[in-house]
Short mmCIF file of C-alpha atoms in Angstrom, two decimals:
data_model
loop_
_atom_site.label_atom_id
_atom_site.label_comp_id
_atom_site.label_asym_id
_atom_site.label_seq_id
_atom_site.Cartn_x
_atom_site.Cartn_y
_atom_site.Cartn_z
CA MET A 17 8.99 -75.58 46.09
CA ALA A 18 10.79 -75.72 42.79
CA LEU A 19 10.61 -73.04 40.19
CA LYS A 20 8.44 -74.65 37.54
CA VAL A 21 8.85 -73.32 34.03
CA CYS A 22 5.70 -72.59 32.10
CA VAL A 23 5.14 -70.98 28.73
CA GLY A 24 2.91 -68.05 29.53
CA GLU A 25 -0.05 -67.26 27.35
CA LYS A 26 -0.37 -63.76 25.99
CA LEU A 27 -2.76 -61.57 27.94
CA LEU A 28 -5.24 -59.96 25.63
CA GLY A 29 -7.46 -57.19 26.90
CA PHE A 30 -10.89 -56.11 25.76
CA GLU A 31 -13.80 -54.45 27.46
CA LEU A 32 -16.97 -56.21 28.58
CA PHE A 33 -19.50 -53.64 29.81
CA GLY A 34 -16.68 -51.38 30.92
CA ASN A 35 -14.97 -53.97 33.17
CA ALA A 36 -11.63 -54.47 31.47
CA VAL A 37 -8.65 -53.63 33.65
CA GLY A 38 -5.63 -52.20 31.92
CA GLY A 39 -2.05 -51.82 33.03
CA GLU A 40 1.46 -52.63 32.00
CA ARG A 41 3.09 -56.01 32.53
CA ARG A 42 6.16 -56.07 34.79
CA GLU A 43 9.00 -58.55 34.60
CA GLY A 44 11.57 -59.64 37.16
CA ARG A 45 14.19 -62.17 38.15
CA SER A 46 14.56 -64.68 40.95
CA GLY A 47 17.11 -67.13 42.23
CA PHE A 48 16.07 -70.72 42.86
CA GLY A 49 18.71 -73.41 42.81
CA LYS A 50 18.40 -76.63 40.82
CA GLU A 51 20.58 -79.00 42.84
CA ARG A 52 19.14 -82.18 44.33
CA VAL A 53 19.52 -83.63 47.79
CA ALA A 54 18.77 -87.08 49.07
CA VAL A 55 15.83 -87.41 51.42
CA ARG A 56 15.44 -89.92 54.25
CA ARG A 57 11.89 -90.58 55.33
CA SER A 58 11.12 -92.77 58.29
CA GLY A 59 9.56 -96.04 57.22
CA SER A 60 10.45 -95.63 53.56
CA ARG A 61 13.38 -96.39 51.29
CA ARG A 62 15.98 -93.77 50.60
CA GLY A 63 15.65 -92.02 47.29
CA GLU A 64 16.39 -88.83 45.52
CA CYS A 65 13.96 -85.98 45.51
CA ARG A 66 13.05 -84.71 42.08
CA ALA A 67 13.81 -81.12 41.26
CA SER A 68 10.13 -80.47 40.73
CA ALA A 69 9.47 -81.25 44.40
CA TRP A 70 12.21 -79.88 46.69
CA PRO A 71 15.28 -78.43 44.94
CA ALA A 72 18.14 -77.51 47.30
CA SER A 73 19.29 -73.96 46.75
CA ASP A 74 22.91 -72.84 46.94
CA ALA A 75 22.07 -70.95 50.12
CA PHE A 76 20.71 -74.11 51.73
CA LEU A 77 23.76 -76.20 50.82
CA GLN A 78 26.02 -73.44 52.12
CA LYS A 79 24.07 -73.39 55.37
CA VAL A 80 24.51 -77.14 55.70
CA THR A 81 28.29 -77.02 55.25
CA GLN A 82 28.64 -74.04 57.58
CA ASN A 83 26.66 -75.85 60.24
CA GLY A 84 28.80 -78.95 59.86
CA GLY A 85 31.99 -76.86 59.98
CA ALA A 86 30.92 -75.19 63.18
CA ARG A 87 30.49 -78.57 64.84
CA GLY A 88 33.55 -80.39 63.62
CA GLY A 89 35.50 -78.16 61.27
CA GLU A 90 34.33 -80.05 58.15
CA GLY A 91 31.15 -79.63 56.18
CA ILE A 92 31.21 -83.35 55.29
CA HIS A 93 32.15 -85.74 58.09
CA PRO A 94 34.74 -88.52 57.66
CA PRO A 95 33.51 -91.72 55.99
CA THR A 96 33.36 -93.71 59.24
CA GLN A 97 31.09 -91.22 60.99
CA VAL A 98 27.37 -90.63 60.84
CA LYS A 99 26.70 -87.38 62.65
CA GLU A 100 23.53 -85.34 63.09
CA THR A 101 23.82 -81.57 63.05
CA GLU A 102 21.93 -79.46 65.50
CA ASN A 103 18.34 -78.41 64.64
CA LEU A 104 18.64 -79.51 61.02
CA GLY A 105 18.55 -83.31 61.27
CA LEU A 106 21.21 -83.56 58.55
CA GLN A 107 23.31 -86.71 58.20
CA THR A 108 26.28 -87.62 56.04
CA GLN A 109 27.75 -91.04 55.32
CA SER A 110 30.73 -92.57 53.60
CA SER A 111 29.24 -91.85 50.20
CA GLY A 112 29.45 -88.12 50.93
CA ARG A 113 25.70 -87.69 50.30
CA MET A 114 23.79 -85.46 52.67
CA GLU A 115 20.49 -86.80 53.94
CA VAL A 116 17.74 -84.48 55.10
CA SER A 117 14.69 -85.47 57.10
CA THR A 118 11.31 -84.70 55.58
CA ARG A 119 10.31 -82.23 58.27
CA ASP A 120 13.55 -80.27 57.65
CA MET A 121 12.69 -80.06 53.98
CA VAL A 122 9.20 -78.86 54.92
CA SER A 123 10.54 -76.04 57.07
CA LEU A 124 13.44 -75.00 54.83
CA HIS A 125 12.27 -75.46 51.26
CA LEU A 126 8.54 -75.19 50.91
CA PRO A 127 7.51 -71.62 50.12
CA LYS A 128 5.88 -69.58 52.86
CA PRO A 129 2.23 -68.87 51.98
CA LEU A 130 1.45 -65.25 51.22
CA SER A 131 -0.77 -63.51 53.75
CA ILE A 132 -2.99 -60.52 53.13
CA THR A 133 -0.72 -58.41 55.38
CA GLU A 134 2.55 -59.55 53.77
CA LEU A 135 2.28 -59.82 50.01
CA THR A 136 5.90 -60.06 48.86
CA LEU A 137 7.66 -62.44 46.49
CA PRO A 138 11.21 -62.61 45.17
CA PRO A 139 11.61 -61.53 41.54
CA ARG A 140 11.60 -64.34 39.02
CA GLU A 141 14.07 -65.69 36.52
CA THR A 142 11.73 -65.48 33.55
CA SER A 143 8.41 -63.98 32.53
CA ASP A 144 6.63 -67.34 32.84
CA VAL A 145 3.26 -67.78 34.53
CA ARG A 146 2.94 -67.54 38.30
CA VAL A 147 -0.32 -68.91 39.69
CA ALA A 148 -1.66 -68.08 43.15
CA TYR A 149 -3.72 -70.61 45.09
CA GLN A 150 -5.07 -70.86 48.63
CA GLY A 151 -3.35 -73.35 50.91
CA VAL A 152 0.11 -74.88 51.20
CA PRO A 153 1.99 -77.24 48.82
CA GLY A 154 0.03 -80.46 48.40
CA ALA A 155 -3.37 -78.76 48.42
CA TYR A 156 -5.95 -79.72 45.81
CA SER A 157 -5.86 -76.13 44.59
CA GLU A 158 -2.18 -76.61 43.72
CA ALA A 159 -3.13 -79.67 41.65
CA ALA A 160 -5.80 -77.59 39.90
CA ALA A 161 -3.20 -74.91 39.15
CA ALA A 162 -0.91 -77.55 37.64
CA LYS A 163 -3.75 -78.89 35.50
CA ALA A 164 -4.70 -75.41 34.30
CA TYR A 165 -1.12 -74.28 33.65
CA PRO A 166 1.26 -77.26 33.39
CA ARG A 167 4.78 -76.60 34.71
CA CYS A 168 3.76 -73.19 36.09
CA GLU A 169 5.19 -71.72 39.29
CA ALA A 170 2.48 -72.21 41.91
CA VAL A 171 2.41 -69.61 44.70
CA PRO A 172 0.65 -70.59 47.99
CA CYS A 173 -1.52 -68.03 49.82
CA GLU A 174 -2.93 -68.18 53.33
CA GLN A 175 -6.36 -66.82 52.44
CA PHE A 176 -8.55 -66.62 49.34
CA GLU A 177 -8.35 -62.82 49.48
CA ALA A 178 -4.54 -62.97 49.43
CA ALA A 179 -4.73 -64.89 46.15
CA PHE A 180 -6.97 -62.20 44.62
CA SER A 181 -4.65 -59.45 45.86
CA ALA A 182 -1.54 -61.24 44.56
CA VAL A 183 -2.93 -60.98 41.03
CA GLU A 184 -4.07 -57.39 41.43
CA LEU A 185 -0.65 -56.34 42.74
CA TRP A 186 1.19 -58.03 39.81
CA LEU A 187 2.87 -60.57 42.11
CA THR A 188 1.25 -63.39 40.14
CA ASP A 189 -0.31 -63.64 36.70
CA ARG A 190 -3.24 -65.88 37.60
CA ALA A 191 -5.18 -67.20 40.57
CA VAL A 192 -6.88 -70.61 40.68
CA LEU A 193 -9.64 -70.78 43.29
CA PRO A 194 -12.42 -73.31 44.05
CA ILE A 195 -15.97 -72.16 43.35
CA GLU A 196 -18.10 -75.27 43.91
CA ASN A 197 -17.91 -78.93 44.90
CA SER A 198 -20.22 -81.73 43.78
CA LEU A 199 -20.80 -82.79 47.42
CA GLY A 200 -20.25 -79.64 49.48
CA GLY A 201 -21.89 -77.14 47.11
CA SER A 202 -20.76 -73.57 46.44
CA ILE A 203 -17.83 -71.78 48.09
CA HIS A 204 -19.73 -68.62 48.97
CA ARG A 205 -16.66 -66.71 50.11
CA ASN A 206 -15.23 -66.75 46.60
CA TYR A 207 -18.52 -65.58 45.08
CA ASP A 208 -18.37 -62.55 47.37
CA LEU A 209 -14.71 -61.90 46.46
CA LEU A 210 -15.47 -62.11 42.73
CA LEU A 211 -17.72 -59.09 43.14
CA ARG A 212 -15.38 -57.20 45.45
CA HIS A 213 -12.30 -57.53 43.21
CA ARG A 214 -11.97 -56.46 39.58
CA LEU A 215 -10.47 -59.68 38.22
CA HIS A 216 -11.78 -61.61 35.23
CA ILE A 217 -12.56 -65.30 34.87
CA VAL A 218 -10.38 -66.64 32.04
CA GLY A 219 -10.94 -70.39 32.44
CA GLU A 220 -12.20 -73.25 34.57
CA VAL A 221 -10.80 -76.55 35.82
CA GLN A 222 -12.70 -79.57 37.10
CA LEU A 223 -10.65 -81.78 39.41
CA GLY A 224 -11.57 -85.13 40.91
CA VAL A 225 -10.93 -85.12 44.67
CA HIS A 226 -9.35 -88.26 46.14
CA HIS A 227 -9.00 -88.19 49.94
CA CYS A 228 -6.45 -90.22 51.90
CA LEU A 229 -6.13 -90.80 55.64
CA MET A 230 -2.49 -90.37 56.67
CA GLY A 231 -0.37 -90.34 59.79
CA ILE A 232 3.16 -90.45 61.16
CA PRO A 233 5.10 -93.43 59.70
CA GLY A 234 4.70 -96.52 61.87
CA VAL A 235 1.35 -95.46 63.34
CA LYS A 236 -1.68 -97.67 62.69
CA LYS A 237 -5.12 -96.26 61.99
CA GLU A 238 -6.45 -97.93 65.15
CA GLU A 239 -4.09 -95.75 67.22
CA LEU A 240 -5.58 -92.49 65.97
CA ARG A 241 -7.67 -90.50 68.43
CA ARG A 242 -8.46 -87.49 66.22
CA VAL A 243 -8.34 -86.46 62.56
CA VAL A 244 -7.72 -82.94 61.24
CA SER A 245 -8.59 -81.52 57.82
CA HIS A 246 -10.65 -78.89 56.02
CA PRO A 247 -14.32 -78.90 57.16
CA GLN A 248 -15.56 -80.01 53.73
CA ALA A 249 -13.02 -82.83 53.55
CA LEU A 250 -14.13 -84.08 56.97
CA ALA A 251 -17.77 -83.94 55.86
CA GLN A 252 -16.97 -85.79 52.63
CA CYS A 253 -15.40 -88.65 54.63
CA GLU A 254 -18.16 -88.85 57.26
CA HIS A 255 -18.82 -92.61 57.01
CA THR A 256 -15.18 -93.68 57.24
CA LEU A 257 -14.35 -91.37 60.13
CA THR A 258 -17.47 -92.45 62.03
CA LYS A 259 -16.42 -96.10 61.75
CA LEU A 260 -12.98 -95.22 63.10
CA GLY A 261 -14.55 -93.46 66.08
CA VAL A 262 -12.14 -90.49 65.96
CA ALA A 263 -12.67 -86.89 66.99
CA ARG A 264 -12.60 -84.36 64.15
CA GLU A 265 -10.90 -80.99 64.12
CA ALA A 266 -11.22 -78.43 61.30
CA VAL A 267 -8.26 -76.47 59.89
CA ASP A 268 -7.88 -74.07 56.96
CA ASP A 269 -6.93 -76.60 54.28
CA THR A 270 -6.23 -80.29 53.73
CA ALA A 271 -2.51 -80.02 53.01
CA GLY A 272 -2.13 -77.70 56.01
CA ALA A 273 -3.54 -80.51 58.15
CA ALA A 274 -0.86 -82.90 56.86
CA GLN A 275 1.82 -80.27 57.46
CA PHE A 276 0.56 -79.74 61.03
CA VAL A 277 0.67 -83.46 61.88
CA ALA A 278 4.16 -83.86 60.43
CA ALA A 279 5.60 -80.70 61.99
CA HIS A 280 4.42 -81.64 65.50
CA ASN A 281 5.03 -85.40 65.15
CA LEU A 282 1.49 -86.15 66.38
CA ARG A 283 1.28 -89.93 66.66
CA ASP A 284 -2.34 -89.94 67.86
CA THR A 285 -3.55 -87.60 65.08
CA GLY A 286 -4.26 -88.31 61.44
CA ALA A 287 -4.95 -85.98 58.51
CA VAL A 288 -7.27 -86.17 55.52
CA ALA A 289 -5.50 -84.83 52.44
CA SER A 290 -4.17 -85.78 49.01
CA ALA A 291 -1.59 -88.47 48.33
CA ARG A 292 0.79 -85.71 47.21
CA ALA A 293 0.48 -84.04 50.62
CA ALA A 294 1.50 -87.33 52.27
CA GLU A 295 4.55 -87.51 50.00
CA ILE A 296 5.58 -83.91 50.63
CA TYR A 297 5.29 -84.02 54.41
CA GLY A 298 6.63 -87.53 54.93
CA LEU A 299 3.41 -89.10 56.16
CA GLU A 300 2.23 -92.66 55.59
CA ILE A 301 -1.09 -93.32 53.86
CA LEU A 302 -3.22 -95.44 56.20
CA MET A 303 -6.37 -95.56 54.05
CA ASP A 304 -6.78 -94.62 50.40
CA GLY A 305 -9.92 -93.18 48.79
CA ILE A 306 -11.94 -92.65 51.98
CA GLN A 307 -14.46 -90.16 50.52
CA ASP A 308 -18.08 -91.29 50.90
CA ASP A 309 -18.86 -90.68 47.23
CA PRO A 310 -16.31 -91.62 44.55
CA ASP A 311 -17.72 -88.94 42.23
CA ASN A 312 -16.29 -86.07 44.24
CA VAL A 313 -15.41 -83.20 41.91
CA THR A 314 -14.38 -79.59 42.61
CA ARG A 315 -14.69 -76.87 40.00
CA PHE A 316 -12.03 -74.16 40.03
CA LEU A 317 -11.94 -70.77 38.31
CA MET A 318 -8.86 -69.21 36.75
CA LEU A 319 -8.66 -65.45 37.32
CA ALA A 320 -6.55 -62.77 35.63
CA ARG A 321 -6.22 -58.99 35.53
CA GLU A 322 -7.50 -58.84 31.95
CA PRO A 323 -10.17 -60.89 30.17
CA ILE A 324 -9.45 -63.14 27.24
CA ILE A 325 -11.03 -62.53 23.84
CA PRO A 326 -14.00 -64.89 23.43
CA ARG A 327 -14.18 -67.06 20.32
CA THR A 328 -16.71 -69.26 18.57
CA ASP A 329 -14.39 -72.08 17.45
CA ARG A 330 -14.86 -74.02 20.70
CA LYS A 331 -17.35 -74.27 23.55
CA PHE A 332 -17.37 -71.21 25.79
CA LYS A 333 -19.07 -70.40 29.08
CA THR A 334 -19.96 -66.91 30.31
CA SER A 335 -20.39 -65.88 33.96
CA ILE A 336 -22.39 -62.82 34.98
CA VAL A 337 -23.77 -61.24 38.17
CA CYS A 338 -26.89 -59.09 38.33
CA THR A 339 -29.63 -57.68 40.53
CA LEU A 340 -33.25 -57.54 39.41
CA ASN A 341 -36.15 -55.12 39.76
CA GLU A 342 -38.75 -55.83 42.41
CA GLU A 343 -41.86 -56.91 40.49
CA PRO A 344 -43.98 -60.05 40.08
CA GLY A 345 -42.43 -62.66 37.80
CA VAL A 346 -39.17 -60.76 37.34
CA LEU A 347 -37.04 -63.88 37.76
CA PHE A 348 -39.12 -65.70 35.14
CA LYS A 349 -38.67 -62.76 32.76
CA ALA A 350 -34.90 -62.70 33.38
CA LEU A 351 -34.53 -66.41 32.69
CA SER A 352 -36.64 -66.13 29.54
CA ALA A 353 -33.92 -63.90 28.04
CA PHE A 354 -31.79 -67.06 27.80
CA ALA A 355 -34.52 -69.64 27.16
CA LEU A 356 -35.88 -67.77 24.12
CA ARG A 357 -32.41 -67.99 22.53
CA ASP A 358 -31.76 -71.66 23.38
CA ILE A 359 -28.97 -70.78 25.80
CA ASN A 360 -28.39 -73.39 28.50
CA LEU A 361 -27.89 -72.17 32.08
CA THR A 362 -25.37 -74.33 33.97
CA LYS A 363 -25.37 -72.51 37.32
CA MET A 364 -27.43 -69.98 39.26
CA GLU A 365 -26.40 -68.82 42.72
CA SER A 366 -28.08 -66.15 44.85
CA ARG A 367 -26.24 -64.11 47.47
CA PRO A 368 -27.64 -61.31 49.68
CA GLN A 369 -26.25 -57.88 48.88
CA ARG A 370 -23.92 -56.71 51.62
CA LYS A 371 -24.19 -52.98 51.00
CA ARG A 372 -27.99 -53.10 50.81
CA PRO A 373 -29.13 -56.35 52.44
CA LEU A 374 -32.81 -55.35 52.81
CA ARG A 375 -35.25 -53.96 50.30
CA VAL A 376 -38.33 -52.11 51.53
CA VAL A 377 -41.43 -52.87 49.46
CA ASP A 378 -44.81 -51.24 49.86
CA ASP A 379 -47.52 -53.72 50.76
CA SER A 380 -51.03 -52.49 50.08
CA LEU A 381 -52.52 -54.45 52.98
CA ASN A 382 -50.10 -54.01 55.88
CA GLY A 383 -47.80 -51.17 54.94
CA ALA A 384 -44.12 -51.56 54.08
CA ALA A 385 -42.42 -54.97 54.06
CA LYS A 386 -38.70 -55.80 54.13
CA TYR A 387 -37.14 -58.46 51.92
CA PHE A 388 -33.59 -59.56 51.28
CA ASP A 389 -32.05 -57.94 48.24
CA TYR A 390 -30.20 -60.57 46.22
CA LEU A 391 -27.36 -60.77 43.73
CA PHE A 392 -27.73 -63.51 41.12
CA PHE A 393 -24.60 -65.23 39.80
CA ILE A 394 -25.40 -66.96 36.50
CA ASP A 395 -23.28 -69.23 34.27
CA PHE A 396 -24.52 -69.99 30.74
CA GLU A 397 -23.12 -71.95 27.81
CA ALA A 398 -22.41 -69.35 25.16
CA SER A 399 -19.54 -67.12 24.12
CA MET A 400 -19.78 -63.34 24.29
CA ALA A 401 -18.64 -63.43 20.66
CA GLU A 402 -22.04 -64.94 19.74
CA GLU A 403 -24.86 -62.60 18.78
CA ARG A 404 -27.41 -64.61 20.78
CA ALA A 405 -25.39 -64.08 24.00
CA GLN A 406 -25.15 -60.35 23.35
CA ASN A 407 -28.88 -60.15 22.66
CA ALA A 408 -29.67 -62.15 25.79
CA LEU A 409 -27.77 -59.71 27.99
CA SER A 410 -29.38 -56.73 26.25
CA HIS A 411 -32.75 -58.32 27.01
CA LEU A 412 -31.73 -59.02 30.63
CA GLN A 413 -30.82 -55.37 31.16
CA GLU A 414 -34.50 -54.49 30.81
CA PHE A 415 -35.14 -56.15 34.20
CA ALA A 416 -31.75 -55.67 35.88
CA THR A 417 -30.69 -52.79 38.08
CA PHE A 418 -27.06 -53.97 37.91
CA LEU A 419 -25.25 -56.26 35.46
CA ARG A 420 -21.60 -57.22 35.25
CA VAL A 421 -19.87 -59.79 33.05
CA LEU A 422 -17.32 -61.70 35.16
CA GLY A 423 -15.76 -63.49 32.20
CA SER A 424 -16.30 -65.45 29.01
CA TYR A 425 -13.96 -68.46 28.88
CA PRO A 426 -13.47 -71.98 27.43
CA ILE A 427 -15.36 -74.85 29.05
CA ASP A 428 -13.11 -77.49 30.65
CA THR A 429 -13.75 -80.68 28.68
CA SER A 430 -10.59 -82.57 29.72
CA PRO A 431 -10.85 -85.77 31.80
CA MET A 432 -11.01 -85.18 35.54
CA ARG A 433 -8.24 -86.56 37.71
CA ALA A 434 -7.42 -86.48 41.41
#
């Protein structure tokens, strides 16, 4: 993927209940080329790939000419010849332009996703913002990263935890991760990781999700025998896939499904992913907008090592996590801390505690009883710079055995787009 230039915002640190994470900022350099190469995709017209999609590096162009020289002594073949080099699928014509198949571009130019066991990145040219996301290029999380930080350098990660670790290890400046979907509900894994890692929520993004059914160019939808995608994407397209009568197979992410179909040239297999994923991996869109509900929206959180300073000049949202005492009506009392101050709650999610999943409570009739011990994740519409928010949390602490502010950040009020 291209190096996308983004003007980084200044990281400002302050402490919310002792949770601010300090540290020095480190800079580096990297080498990404800016040349362009022509791309031939089966079933489509020839065109030139924009630098923001697949820029050809100097190393790649050198590899091409070396490969051509090994076969015939010349990096560029004579005008009358059209010759394919081994393993690369590269062709040259009388115009002297090299043409590269889409799958070659996929394997040679798209960045390798970071894994939790191999968190390394080349240094960068500038100090601009790097944003980690889970998936491969073409994922909806990449689109959310671009909406949150236009022209940033998006860094793919294999797992959600790798994205958290990339920020903690100073490999990236931000992470953009999904937290809930209007159809599929909450992404519980990321709620658990928010508590495990010491990152701060510094913003949110709401992105409209627009699913497409795609396949190898030339294949018709009636020829498909199975469809692969993320489990939630498959569930969100239940009606369409049922009408097609195809088998469904779950993979880690939507764009990864498109990459899998393209890389293995699976003519009997389709993928459900974004239109951008079809463009990147050279697939043909067979059906557009196949989600069962057109109002399909995913909310993403932007995470950083340090919190931002909350303000009162625009709408802010604050996210907290807490555990409560065991007593009758304690949840009512906790919620009253916000209701008495006219603070609107936008989200409340409960998750069992992993370190202490059961709470033993004395029952006067039948002895001791065991109940799940829960963490409560709460979002409310107020800035931590407001006195009413500070008073609400002080009130909540009367009933809480644990309280942590995850972040106070601007509410996303921009129009949603797929």
